[in-house]
Structure formats: C-alpha cells, structure tokens
Amino acid sequence: MEHLFLPFIRVILNLDDPARLLATFQEFESNPSAISAEDRVRFLDFPDFSTQEANISAATTLSKEELLKKAAQSPGGLTSSEIELLHSRYWGRISFPEDIRFDCFDNLTLVSDEHCSQPLERLERFRSSFYAEFEADAFKTAEAEISRREDEIREAEDRADLAQILEHGHPWLRQLWQEDEGKKPWGYAIFQSPQWKLEDPERQELYEQKQSNLFHWAHLAIGSGTKIRSRWYLEGLDLPSRIDSGESFVLTLNQLRKQFNHLRSQPPKKQAPFLFMDMAEGKIDAIPEGITGGLLRNVFLYLDHSAAASVFDSRGPDDAWIWAVDQDYDLESRDPSSSGYRGYLRVRLQQLLNHFYVARRWHAGEWSMEDLWKAAQKDPHNASFVSMRDEEIFAQNLNREVATAMKRSEDKTSIRTVRLNTC
C-alpha cells in the first residue's frame, strides 16, 4: 500500500515519507476520527495551514469557506486563479518536474487493477471525513470545469479554423470537413521497396525531412487549416513476407497489390497511438491487421529508389513525385500494349494533397486510375499526375516551394509573401 503515497506532492517535495504515512494509516485506519488535524492535512496531500492561507489569499478575495461553496455550487463563476488553486489542492504553482509525478502514476498502473483499486478504496474511505464542507465536491467540480473550458477553447479554435478554411482554403476542404468533422485521418497507405528500406537510415531520414517540407508548403497552398492539416497521415504498411527483392518492378507491385487488398478486406482500424492505448488497457491482445479508417482504400503509394531520387535531386517542387498503384489492376488479364497503362502512375508529390486526392476520394467513379495515368502522360516535366485539366497541366510555375496547380490564382501573392517571411 505504500506505493499509493508516491504521487503525493508532499512526498515528491520531501515533506513527507511514504513509510511514515503508511504507519500512520495503519495505526488510525480503524478510527480515523482520532487522527490529528496535522495528519489529516498529510493524508489529503495539502500544504500546511499557513501555506494554504497564503496561497488562498494570493488567488482570491474569498475566504476558504466561500471559495469552496462557490466551486461546489457555481463552478462556472470561478476565476482562472481560483481554479488553478483548487486543481493544485492549495499548493499553487509549485516547482518540480511534472514528469516525476506522472512516473509515479505510471508505476501505479503496473500494479494489477485489483491490487490497486482495493488499497485506493481503503485510502479514500479513510480520508473522506477529513474534507471540510463542500471541499471534496469543490475539487471535483473544479476538475470538471477545467475540462469544460478546455473543450470550449477547442470548439472556438475549430470554428476559427473552419472560418479560415472557408475564406482561404480550396473548396473541397469544406467537403472534407463536413464529412469527417476534422476528426478522421486523411491520406494514404504506403509501401517502401525492400531495397530502399535497407538503405542508410540517415538517407531515409533526409528523405523524410525533404518530403515533410514539401507537404508543409502543400498545406499552405491549399489552405488546409490547423485541424485538417494535423489529420494528414501516411500509413506505412509492412511488406508481404514472401516478397522477393530481385523481382521485376511490375511483379513487385503485384505482390504489394495482393497484400493491400488483403489488408483492405479487414475492418478499418484505429491509428497506432490509440491501438497502443487499447493494448495497455487490455482491450485488445495484439495490433489488428487492416488499414487505418479514413485513409483512401482505392489506391496505395509505393516509394522506391527512383521516387526517392526525384526528391533528393529535385531543383523545385515539380521534380518530386511518387508511385501511385491501382489496387484493382489485374496483371494477368490486362493487355498493356493497347494503351500502355500497367496499373500504376507517377503523381506529383504535392498533388497527393490536392488534385490526386480529390480524384480518388470523390471522382473515382468518374475517372479511373487509367484516366489519371493518361492525364499524367501529358505532363511535359516528368509525366507525373498534376491535374485533369490541360490548362493546369501546362501552366507555367515559377514558385520555388509550391508545385504546378497547387494553389488558386488569387493565392499567388499570399504564398509568395509567406515564403519571403520565412527566409
């Protein structure tokens, strides 16, 4: 039971000792009314009386009794300093590394629920009568009020973000917001070639940095806003176990296509951080197969040396591209000689966040992957997909950060200004 006292602020500040607290607890557990006022303060994890009085006076003009009644009955009227005081259990702003306390709480989770909950219940029963009138309720309502105000701030930020998107963002972002409410991830699943995965890790890290920078400017160009930008996600998929690094490019893609379609047949899964939380809480025994819900399921990306080289060697954003693979292409039944299409195409890297995404999410029934491939062949730069509109494919682009057909014409000045301001 001694471990229950480790997260106490008094213990962390070396004002008390877990062993002494345990000894006192065992002595008075059967008769808590006999415990001294000073020991009650210890078990409530409060500072001493003089510190309480000083911190209360610094945070509010109310007496302690008035503050507790106000918090219990009208928490919405609490000032920020009053909430902070109650949240800290009268300690105010104390200086110790917060992660120390988190580590103590983490250690508690290592104990089984049964062995942890029973001692906690004993401790709460023991000290429940130590609280002053309204005090226990005041702490609970203050915590709830903190959550309510944080939710209120987030909602206001979401409204401001949406207003920014409506004013400056591409029109399709509004539809994305309406459908996903800024909560689901959006993006693609991606495989990396066996050879590329065996490359020097530093080279892979450099690629990710360059790719991230290109995506950063793409988000600025489309006006995605904070909320939508934060949900952009590329999910790396494991290669199939039987893939042969010596296979031809087309056969490799066919193996990946089978793997992707297998994963696509599984129920959509949560993002990795939430799955790890579920495992820690015992809700699941293992990470399930599948593709994260919200990501496109009618195309996947493939990164190999050629695609990576387009980023490393690029002199501008129009040089960078990546492979997009048609998950429904049947290698055995299709004759590529008729059109030249073989189930994959190059996509301008930044267009993953604009025209290509729109085409696959909302216009897949109108434009097939082969249609997108045909449009890509028109690109005079490197035969990568830019747009379905010729005037955008052949548009002149002098921007050093944003690829062709990424921004609306009225956005040219603003993007240019952002670039100059970041130099």
Tab-separated table of C-alpha atoms in Angstrom:
chain	number	residue	atom	x	y	z
A	1	MET	CA	0.000	0.000	0.000
A	2	GLU	CA	2.989	2.277	0.427
A	3	HIS	CA	3.125	2.848	-3.347
A	4	LEU	CA	-0.151	4.807	-3.164
A	5	PHE	CA	1.647	7.657	-1.424
A	6	LEU	CA	4.419	8.043	-4.012
A	7	PRO	CA	2.436	10.512	-6.228
A	8	PHE	CA	1.634	12.715	-3.222
A	9	ILE	CA	3.032	16.207	-3.722
A	10	ARG	CA	4.171	16.178	-0.110
A	11	VAL	CA	6.268	13.089	-0.824
A	12	ILE	CA	7.707	14.447	-4.076
A	13	LEU	CA	8.723	17.650	-2.266
A	14	ASN	CA	10.308	15.572	0.532
A	15	LEU	CA	7.895	16.991	3.097
A	16	ASP	CA	6.662	13.525	3.936
A	17	ASP	CA	7.707	9.913	3.667
A	18	PRO	CA	5.624	7.022	2.258
A	19	ALA	CA	6.684	4.707	5.069
A	20	ARG	CA	5.620	7.204	7.747
A	21	LEU	CA	2.306	7.792	6.003
A	22	LEU	CA	1.700	4.059	5.819
A	23	ALA	CA	2.497	3.612	9.510
A	24	THR	CA	0.080	6.380	10.475
A	25	PHE	CA	-2.572	4.968	8.165
A	26	GLN	CA	-2.302	1.507	9.707
A	27	GLU	CA	-2.488	2.997	13.192
A	28	PHE	CA	-5.657	5.016	12.603
A	29	GLU	CA	-7.464	3.186	9.789
A	30	SER	CA	-9.998	1.685	12.170
A	31	ASN	CA	-10.531	5.006	13.973
A	32	PRO	CA	-9.905	7.930	11.567
A	33	SER	CA	-11.717	10.412	13.808
A	34	ALA	CA	-8.872	10.131	16.323
A	35	ILE	CA	-6.248	11.419	13.911
A	36	SER	CA	-4.747	14.886	14.445
A	37	ALA	CA	-5.510	17.919	12.276
A	38	GLU	CA	-1.917	17.943	11.019
A	39	ASP	CA	-2.143	14.294	9.958
A	40	ARG	CA	-5.404	14.987	8.156
A	41	VAL	CA	-3.552	17.561	6.069
A	42	ARG	CA	-0.892	14.959	5.292
A	43	PHE	CA	-3.388	12.379	4.017
A	44	LEU	CA	-5.311	14.936	1.977
A	45	ASP	CA	-1.963	15.861	0.391
A	46	PHE	CA	-2.405	19.541	1.262
A	47	PRO	CA	0.310	22.034	2.192
A	48	ASP	CA	0.470	23.151	5.817
A	49	PHE	CA	-2.184	25.555	7.104
A	50	SER	CA	-0.072	28.695	6.786
A	51	THR	CA	0.806	27.892	3.164
A	52	GLN	CA	-2.844	27.192	2.403
A	53	GLU	CA	-3.881	30.554	3.818
A	54	ALA	CA	-1.161	32.413	1.914
A	55	ASN	CA	-1.991	30.730	-1.401
A	56	ILE	CA	-5.731	31.257	-0.970
A	57	SER	CA	-5.193	34.953	-0.218
A	58	ALA	CA	-2.987	35.276	-3.304
A	59	ALA	CA	-5.541	33.590	-5.587
A	60	THR	CA	-8.869	35.032	-4.428
A	61	THR	CA	-10.549	37.666	-2.293
A	62	LEU	CA	-12.864	34.996	-0.887
A	63	SER	CA	-12.355	33.102	2.317
A	64	LYS	CA	-11.629	29.400	2.056
A	65	GLU	CA	-15.200	28.550	3.035
A	66	GLU	CA	-16.644	30.973	0.476
A	67	LEU	CA	-14.355	29.637	-2.254
A	68	LEU	CA	-15.316	26.016	-1.593
A	69	LYS	CA	-19.030	26.811	-1.629
A	70	LYS	CA	-18.676	28.800	-4.841
A	71	ALA	CA	-16.740	25.980	-6.517
A	72	ALA	CA	-19.214	23.319	-5.431
A	73	GLN	CA	-22.326	25.276	-6.412
A	74	SER	CA	-21.252	27.692	-9.192
A	75	PRO	CA	-18.022	26.431	-10.796
A	76	GLY	CA	-18.654	28.488	-13.930
A	77	GLY	CA	-18.008	31.639	-11.908
A	78	LEU	CA	-14.550	30.593	-10.736
A	79	THR	CA	-11.636	32.713	-11.878
A	80	SER	CA	-8.667	31.046	-13.535
A	81	SER	CA	-6.532	31.606	-10.432
A	82	GLU	CA	-9.219	30.045	-8.227
A	83	ILE	CA	-9.453	27.000	-10.476
A	84	GLU	CA	-5.686	26.650	-10.536
A	85	LEU	CA	-5.590	26.812	-6.741
A	86	LEU	CA	-8.205	24.076	-6.342
A	87	HIS	CA	-6.646	21.969	-9.081
A	88	SER	CA	-3.352	22.063	-7.189
A	89	ARG	CA	-5.045	21.254	-3.863
A	90	TYR	CA	-3.947	24.632	-2.456
A	91	TRP	CA	-0.305	24.172	-3.481
A	92	GLY	CA	-0.454	26.900	-6.104
A	93	ARG	CA	2.366	26.967	-8.602
A	94	ILE	CA	4.928	24.544	-7.268
A	95	SER	CA	8.257	23.939	-8.953
A	96	PHE	CA	9.134	20.328	-9.566
A	97	PRO	CA	9.393	18.369	-12.816
A	98	GLU	CA	5.818	17.333	-13.598
A	99	ASP	CA	7.058	14.139	-15.244
A	100	ILE	CA	8.197	12.911	-11.814
A	101	ARG	CA	4.575	12.779	-10.702
A	102	PHE	CA	3.497	11.198	-13.980
A	103	ASP	CA	6.131	8.498	-13.466
A	104	CYS	CA	4.658	7.784	-10.041
A	105	PHE	CA	1.179	7.409	-11.532
A	106	ASP	CA	2.606	5.204	-14.296
A	107	ASN	CA	4.135	2.956	-11.659
A	108	LEU	CA	0.688	2.543	-10.128
A	109	THR	CA	-0.638	1.231	-13.438
A	110	LEU	CA	1.937	-1.544	-13.327
A	111	VAL	CA	0.021	-2.953	-10.373
A	112	SER	CA	-2.992	-5.066	-11.288
A	113	ASP	CA	-6.383	-3.358	-11.152
A	114	GLU	CA	-7.490	-5.499	-8.246
A	115	HIS	CA	-4.368	-4.858	-6.162
A	116	CYS	CA	-4.507	-1.139	-6.968
A	117	SER	CA	-8.224	-0.395	-6.637
A	118	GLN	CA	-8.711	-2.052	-3.257
A	119	PRO	CA	-5.991	-0.030	-1.452
A	120	LEU	CA	-7.246	3.131	-3.171
A	121	GLU	CA	-10.745	2.484	-1.892
A	122	ARG	CA	-9.357	1.953	1.607
A	123	LEU	CA	-7.454	5.237	1.437
A	124	GLU	CA	-10.482	7.172	0.150
A	125	ARG	CA	-12.735	5.726	2.853
A	126	PHE	CA	-10.139	6.620	5.463
A	127	ARG	CA	-9.756	10.264	4.460
A	128	SER	CA	-13.286	11.016	3.212
A	129	SER	CA	-14.250	12.565	6.546
A	130	PHE	CA	-11.164	14.811	6.590
A	131	TYR	CA	-12.525	17.222	3.976
A	132	ALA	CA	-14.151	20.478	5.024
A	133	GLU	CA	-17.716	21.255	3.992
A	134	PHE	CA	-18.027	21.465	0.175
A	135	GLU	CA	-14.309	20.658	-0.187
A	136	ALA	CA	-14.488	17.247	-1.871
A	137	ASP	CA	-17.180	18.481	-4.264
A	138	ALA	CA	-15.194	21.657	-4.934
A	139	PHE	CA	-12.195	19.660	-6.145
A	140	LYS	CA	-14.375	17.513	-8.417
A	141	THR	CA	-16.288	20.418	-9.935
A	142	ALA	CA	-13.068	22.393	-10.456
A	143	GLU	CA	-11.618	19.487	-12.451
A	144	ALA	CA	-14.817	19.235	-14.489
A	145	GLU	CA	-14.757	22.988	-15.080
A	146	ILE	CA	-11.194	22.788	-16.391
A	147	SER	CA	-12.295	20.168	-18.924
A	148	ARG	CA	-15.355	22.212	-19.885
A	149	ARG	CA	-13.301	25.347	-20.500
A	150	GLU	CA	-10.694	23.432	-22.482
A	151	ASP	CA	-13.475	21.988	-24.649
A	152	GLU	CA	-14.872	25.482	-25.098
A	153	ILE	CA	-11.480	26.770	-26.237
A	154	ARG	CA	-11.054	23.870	-28.660
A	155	GLU	CA	-14.507	24.467	-30.116
A	156	ALA	CA	-13.703	28.148	-30.616
A	157	GLU	CA	-10.425	27.203	-32.295
A	158	ASP	CA	-12.276	24.763	-34.551
A	159	ARG	CA	-14.740	27.482	-35.543
A	160	ALA	CA	-11.898	29.882	-36.296
A	161	ASP	CA	-10.090	27.161	-38.244
A	162	LEU	CA	-13.212	26.429	-40.268
A	163	ALA	CA	-13.691	30.136	-40.983
A	164	GLN	CA	-10.094	30.280	-42.222
A	165	ILE	CA	-10.671	27.274	-44.476
A	166	LEU	CA	-13.888	28.732	-45.867
A	167	GLU	CA	-12.136	32.000	-46.636
A	168	HIS	CA	-8.768	30.821	-47.942
A	169	GLY	CA	-8.874	27.045	-48.487
A	170	HIS	CA	-9.705	25.061	-51.595
A	171	PRO	CA	-13.453	24.335	-51.837
A	172	TRP	CA	-13.003	20.569	-51.491
A	173	LEU	CA	-11.612	21.079	-47.978
A	174	ARG	CA	-15.064	22.207	-46.885
A	175	GLN	CA	-16.491	18.884	-48.002
A	176	LEU	CA	-13.694	17.032	-46.211
A	177	TRP	CA	-14.503	18.956	-43.029
A	178	GLN	CA	-18.235	18.335	-43.338
A	179	GLU	CA	-17.746	14.599	-43.866
A	180	ASP	CA	-15.006	13.985	-41.294
A	181	GLU	CA	-15.587	16.921	-38.893
A	182	GLY	CA	-11.822	17.295	-38.616
A	183	LYS	CA	-11.662	14.057	-36.604
A	184	LYS	CA	-10.652	11.328	-39.047
A	185	PRO	CA	-7.205	10.967	-40.582
A	186	TRP	CA	-6.995	11.516	-44.315
A	187	GLY	CA	-4.250	10.359	-46.616
A	188	TYR	CA	-2.827	7.139	-47.996
A	189	ALA	CA	-1.276	3.805	-47.185
A	190	ILE	CA	2.283	3.420	-48.458
A	191	PHE	CA	4.768	0.613	-49.040
A	192	GLN	CA	8.521	1.106	-49.245
A	193	SER	CA	10.643	-1.072	-51.501
A	194	PRO	CA	12.821	-3.729	-49.808
A	195	GLN	CA	15.963	-2.181	-51.277
A	196	TRP	CA	15.015	1.322	-50.141
A	197	LYS	CA	14.280	0.085	-46.616
A	198	LEU	CA	17.799	-1.365	-46.443
A	199	GLU	CA	19.346	1.982	-47.353
A	200	ASP	CA	21.383	4.075	-44.949
A	201	PRO	CA	18.957	5.253	-42.200
A	202	GLU	CA	20.407	8.756	-42.426
A	203	ARG	CA	19.439	8.885	-46.095
A	204	GLN	CA	15.907	7.804	-45.234
A	205	GLU	CA	15.734	10.468	-42.545
A	206	LEU	CA	16.864	13.105	-45.037
A	207	TYR	CA	14.154	11.985	-47.465
A	208	GLU	CA	11.502	12.286	-44.761
A	209	GLN	CA	12.702	15.797	-43.936
A	210	LYS	CA	12.522	16.899	-47.569
A	211	GLN	CA	9.158	15.213	-48.034
A	212	SER	CA	7.815	16.860	-44.883
A	213	ASN	CA	8.928	20.260	-46.145
A	214	LEU	CA	7.162	19.713	-49.471
A	215	PHE	CA	3.986	18.685	-47.654
A	216	HIS	CA	4.256	21.753	-45.418
A	217	TRP	CA	4.168	24.056	-48.432
A	218	ALA	CA	1.386	21.986	-49.987
A	219	HIS	CA	-0.758	22.517	-46.894
A	220	LEU	CA	-0.116	26.248	-47.083
A	221	ALA	CA	-1.030	26.259	-50.765
A	222	ILE	CA	-4.369	24.507	-50.318
A	223	GLY	CA	-5.199	26.359	-47.076
A	224	SER	CA	-5.887	23.203	-45.098
A	225	GLY	CA	-6.015	24.877	-41.694
A	226	THR	CA	-4.643	23.542	-38.429
A	227	LYS	CA	-7.226	20.850	-37.749
A	228	ILE	CA	-7.277	19.269	-41.199
A	229	ARG	CA	-3.511	19.570	-41.528
A	230	SER	CA	-2.996	17.718	-38.258
A	231	ARG	CA	-5.066	14.774	-39.533
A	232	TRP	CA	-2.998	14.268	-42.706
A	233	TYR	CA	-1.435	10.807	-42.464
A	234	LEU	CA	0.709	8.422	-44.487
A	235	GLU	CA	0.448	4.932	-43.026
A	236	GLY	CA	3.440	2.704	-43.666
A	237	LEU	CA	2.416	-0.883	-44.411
A	238	ASP	CA	4.530	-3.972	-43.811
A	239	LEU	CA	5.810	-5.723	-46.899
A	240	PRO	CA	4.458	-9.221	-47.585
A	241	SER	CA	6.714	-11.900	-46.135
A	242	ARG	CA	7.294	-13.664	-49.452
A	243	ILE	CA	8.298	-10.635	-51.491
A	244	ASP	CA	11.494	-11.097	-53.498
A	245	SER	CA	13.766	-8.073	-53.705
A	246	GLY	CA	15.022	-9.373	-57.052
A	247	GLU	CA	11.604	-9.377	-58.714
A	248	SER	CA	10.760	-7.002	-61.519
A	249	PHE	CA	9.044	-3.731	-60.724
A	250	VAL	CA	5.709	-4.902	-62.139
A	251	LEU	CA	5.771	-8.213	-60.244
A	252	THR	CA	6.728	-6.423	-57.025
A	253	LEU	CA	3.732	-4.130	-57.392
A	254	ASN	CA	1.523	-7.138	-57.986
A	255	GLN	CA	2.688	-8.680	-54.696
A	256	LEU	CA	2.015	-5.392	-52.918
A	257	ARG	CA	-1.384	-5.177	-54.584
A	258	LYS	CA	-2.339	-8.571	-53.132
A	259	GLN	CA	-1.116	-7.508	-49.694
A	260	PHE	CA	-3.009	-4.218	-49.853
A	261	ASN	CA	-6.230	-5.915	-50.923
A	262	HIS	CA	-5.870	-8.399	-48.078
A	263	LEU	CA	-5.474	-5.557	-45.578
A	264	ARG	CA	-8.310	-3.655	-47.227
A	265	SER	CA	-10.604	-6.635	-46.650
A	266	GLN	CA	-10.112	-6.268	-42.887
A	267	PRO	CA	-12.199	-3.814	-40.843
A	268	PRO	CA	-10.739	-0.293	-40.706
A	269	LYS	CA	-8.542	0.112	-37.652
A	270	LYS	CA	-7.626	2.962	-35.331
A	271	GLN	CA	-4.389	4.878	-35.652
A	272	ALA	CA	-1.375	3.315	-33.959
A	273	PRO	CA	-1.300	5.512	-30.801
A	274	PHE	CA	-4.905	4.610	-29.983
A	275	LEU	CA	-4.234	0.923	-30.623
A	276	PHE	CA	-1.286	1.014	-28.225
A	277	MET	CA	-3.542	2.603	-25.615
A	278	ASP	CA	-6.111	-0.149	-26.150
A	279	MET	CA	-3.393	-2.763	-25.670
A	280	ALA	CA	-2.161	-1.090	-22.489
A	281	GLU	CA	-5.718	-1.062	-21.140
A	282	GLY	CA	-6.229	-4.711	-22.053
A	283	LYS	CA	-8.949	-4.011	-24.626
A	284	ILE	CA	-7.040	-5.871	-27.354
A	285	ASP	CA	-4.313	-8.505	-27.238
A	286	ALA	CA	-2.483	-7.533	-30.435
A	287	ILE	CA	-2.387	-4.863	-33.123
A	288	PRO	CA	-5.011	-5.887	-35.699
A	289	GLU	CA	-4.412	-6.124	-39.410
A	290	GLY	CA	-6.048	-3.606	-41.667
A	291	ILE	CA	-5.798	-0.053	-42.925
A	292	THR	CA	-6.476	2.925	-40.705
A	293	GLY	CA	-10.014	4.218	-41.071
A	294	GLY	CA	-10.274	7.434	-43.078
A	295	LEU	CA	-7.376	6.689	-45.444
A	296	LEU	CA	-8.080	6.077	-49.116
A	297	ARG	CA	-8.756	2.422	-49.857
A	298	ASN	CA	-8.833	2.627	-53.662
A	299	VAL	CA	-5.139	3.392	-54.212
A	300	PHE	CA	-1.827	2.950	-52.418
A	301	LEU	CA	1.589	4.565	-52.731
A	302	TYR	CA	4.967	2.985	-53.371
A	303	LEU	CA	8.332	4.521	-52.551
A	304	ASP	CA	11.410	3.123	-54.263
A	305	HIS	CA	14.829	4.453	-55.239
A	306	SER	CA	13.520	6.244	-58.323
A	307	ALA	CA	10.776	8.055	-56.435
A	308	ALA	CA	13.164	8.929	-53.604
A	309	ALA	CA	15.735	10.234	-56.084
A	310	SER	CA	13.138	12.625	-57.504
A	311	VAL	CA	13.030	14.288	-54.083
A	312	PHE	CA	16.771	14.183	-53.383
A	313	ASP	CA	17.708	15.545	-56.805
A	314	SER	CA	14.844	17.995	-57.217
A	315	ARG	CA	15.516	21.583	-58.142
A	316	GLY	CA	11.927	22.500	-57.373
A	317	PRO	CA	8.616	21.023	-56.212
A	318	ASP	CA	7.648	19.961	-59.739
A	319	ASP	CA	10.553	17.497	-59.795
A	320	ALA	CA	9.290	15.415	-56.845
A	321	TRP	CA	6.912	12.530	-57.490
A	322	ILE	CA	5.877	9.133	-56.098
A	323	TRP	CA	4.282	5.959	-57.464
A	324	ALA	CA	0.517	5.508	-57.069
A	325	VAL	CA	-0.731	1.966	-57.631
A	326	ASP	CA	-4.122	0.804	-58.895
A	327	GLN	CA	-5.277	-1.795	-56.373
A	328	ASP	CA	-7.784	-3.324	-58.829
A	329	TYR	CA	-5.447	-3.763	-61.788
A	330	ASP	CA	-5.318	-7.390	-62.960
A	331	LEU	CA	-1.844	-8.061	-64.286
A	332	GLU	CA	-2.804	-11.377	-65.871
A	333	SER	CA	-5.951	-10.328	-67.715
A	334	ARG	CA	-4.910	-6.864	-68.908
A	335	ASP	CA	-3.031	-6.230	-72.143
A	336	PRO	CA	-0.813	-3.173	-71.611
A	337	SER	CA	0.001	-2.908	-75.308
A	338	SER	CA	-3.375	-1.372	-76.103
A	339	SER	CA	-2.842	1.830	-74.116
A	340	GLY	CA	0.451	1.447	-72.288
A	341	TYR	CA	-1.196	1.516	-68.865
A	342	ARG	CA	0.214	-1.102	-66.481
A	343	GLY	CA	-1.613	-0.402	-63.246
A	344	TYR	CA	0.469	2.421	-61.804
A	345	LEU	CA	1.430	6.036	-62.459
A	346	ARG	CA	3.623	8.800	-61.180
A	347	VAL	CA	1.966	11.508	-59.100
A	348	ARG	CA	3.456	14.919	-58.367
A	349	LEU	CA	4.261	14.580	-54.663
A	350	GLN	CA	2.430	17.709	-53.544
A	351	GLN	CA	-0.622	16.737	-55.596
A	352	LEU	CA	-1.210	13.925	-53.107
A	353	LEU	CA	-2.778	16.735	-51.070
A	354	ASN	CA	-4.821	18.246	-53.856
A	355	HIS	CA	-5.995	17.129	-57.296
A	356	PHE	CA	-4.981	13.485	-56.982
A	357	TYR	CA	-6.632	13.132	-53.585
A	358	VAL	CA	-9.817	14.766	-54.853
A	359	ALA	CA	-9.851	12.496	-57.903
A	360	ARG	CA	-9.555	9.309	-55.846
A	361	ARG	CA	-11.846	10.309	-52.990
A	362	TRP	CA	-14.759	11.939	-54.789
A	363	HIS	CA	-14.369	11.189	-58.508
A	364	ALA	CA	-13.203	7.565	-58.650
A	365	GLY	CA	-16.417	6.605	-60.436
A	366	GLU	CA	-15.867	9.339	-62.994
A	367	TRP	CA	-12.107	8.998	-63.549
A	368	SER	CA	-10.388	5.629	-63.363
A	369	MET	CA	-6.739	5.217	-62.456
A	370	GLU	CA	-6.082	4.700	-66.155
A	371	ASP	CA	-7.701	8.065	-66.866
A	372	LEU	CA	-5.373	9.661	-64.327
A	373	TRP	CA	-2.431	7.878	-65.941
A	374	LYS	CA	-3.408	9.277	-69.345
A	375	ALA	CA	-3.548	12.770	-67.864
A	376	ALA	CA	-0.118	12.212	-66.315
A	377	GLN	CA	1.378	11.371	-69.713
A	378	LYS	CA	0.595	14.917	-70.844
A	379	ASP	CA	2.851	16.409	-68.192
A	380	PRO	CA	5.905	17.767	-70.040
A	381	HIS	CA	8.009	17.806	-66.889
A	382	ASN	CA	8.266	14.164	-65.766
A	383	ALA	CA	4.981	12.508	-66.808
A	384	SER	CA	3.524	12.716	-63.306
A	385	PHE	CA	-0.096	13.462	-62.488
A	386	VAL	CA	-0.851	17.141	-61.974
A	387	SER	CA	-4.486	17.643	-62.899
A	388	MET	CA	-7.249	16.508	-65.224
A	389	ARG	CA	-7.323	19.976	-66.779
A	390	ASP	CA	-4.895	20.787	-69.582
A	391	GLU	CA	-4.634	24.450	-68.605
A	392	GLU	CA	-3.304	23.389	-65.203
A	393	ILE	CA	-1.013	20.666	-66.547
A	394	PHE	CA	0.717	23.103	-68.905
A	395	ALA	CA	0.602	26.137	-66.621
A	396	GLN	CA	3.854	27.973	-66.034
A	397	ASN	CA	5.119	27.715	-62.467
A	398	LEU	CA	7.912	29.889	-61.094
A	399	ASN	CA	7.284	29.168	-57.419
A	400	ARG	CA	10.202	27.524	-55.632
A	401	GLU	CA	8.110	25.855	-52.907
A	402	VAL	CA	4.727	25.054	-54.440
A	403	ALA	CA	4.204	22.761	-57.428
A	404	THR	CA	2.102	23.474	-60.503
A	405	ALA	CA	-1.678	23.679	-59.999
A	406	MET	CA	-1.481	23.548	-56.215
A	407	LYS	CA	-2.888	26.970	-55.414
A	408	ARG	CA	-5.641	29.122	-56.761
A	409	SER	CA	-4.575	32.069	-58.889
A	410	GLU	CA	-5.645	34.562	-56.215
A	411	ASP	CA	-3.332	32.816	-53.729
A	412	LYS	CA	-0.095	33.610	-55.574
A	413	THR	CA	0.657	36.744	-53.628
A	414	SER	CA	-0.059	35.229	-50.211
A	415	ILE	CA	2.114	32.158	-50.817
A	416	ARG	CA	4.906	34.353	-52.111
A	417	THR	CA	4.617	36.536	-49.007
A	418	VAL	CA	4.770	33.540	-46.670
A	419	ARG	CA	7.882	32.273	-48.422
A	420	LEU	CA	9.641	35.618	-48.146
A	421	ASN	CA	8.705	35.983	-44.490
A	422	THR	CA	10.232	32.610	-43.639
A	423	CYS	CA	13.567	33.265	-45.298
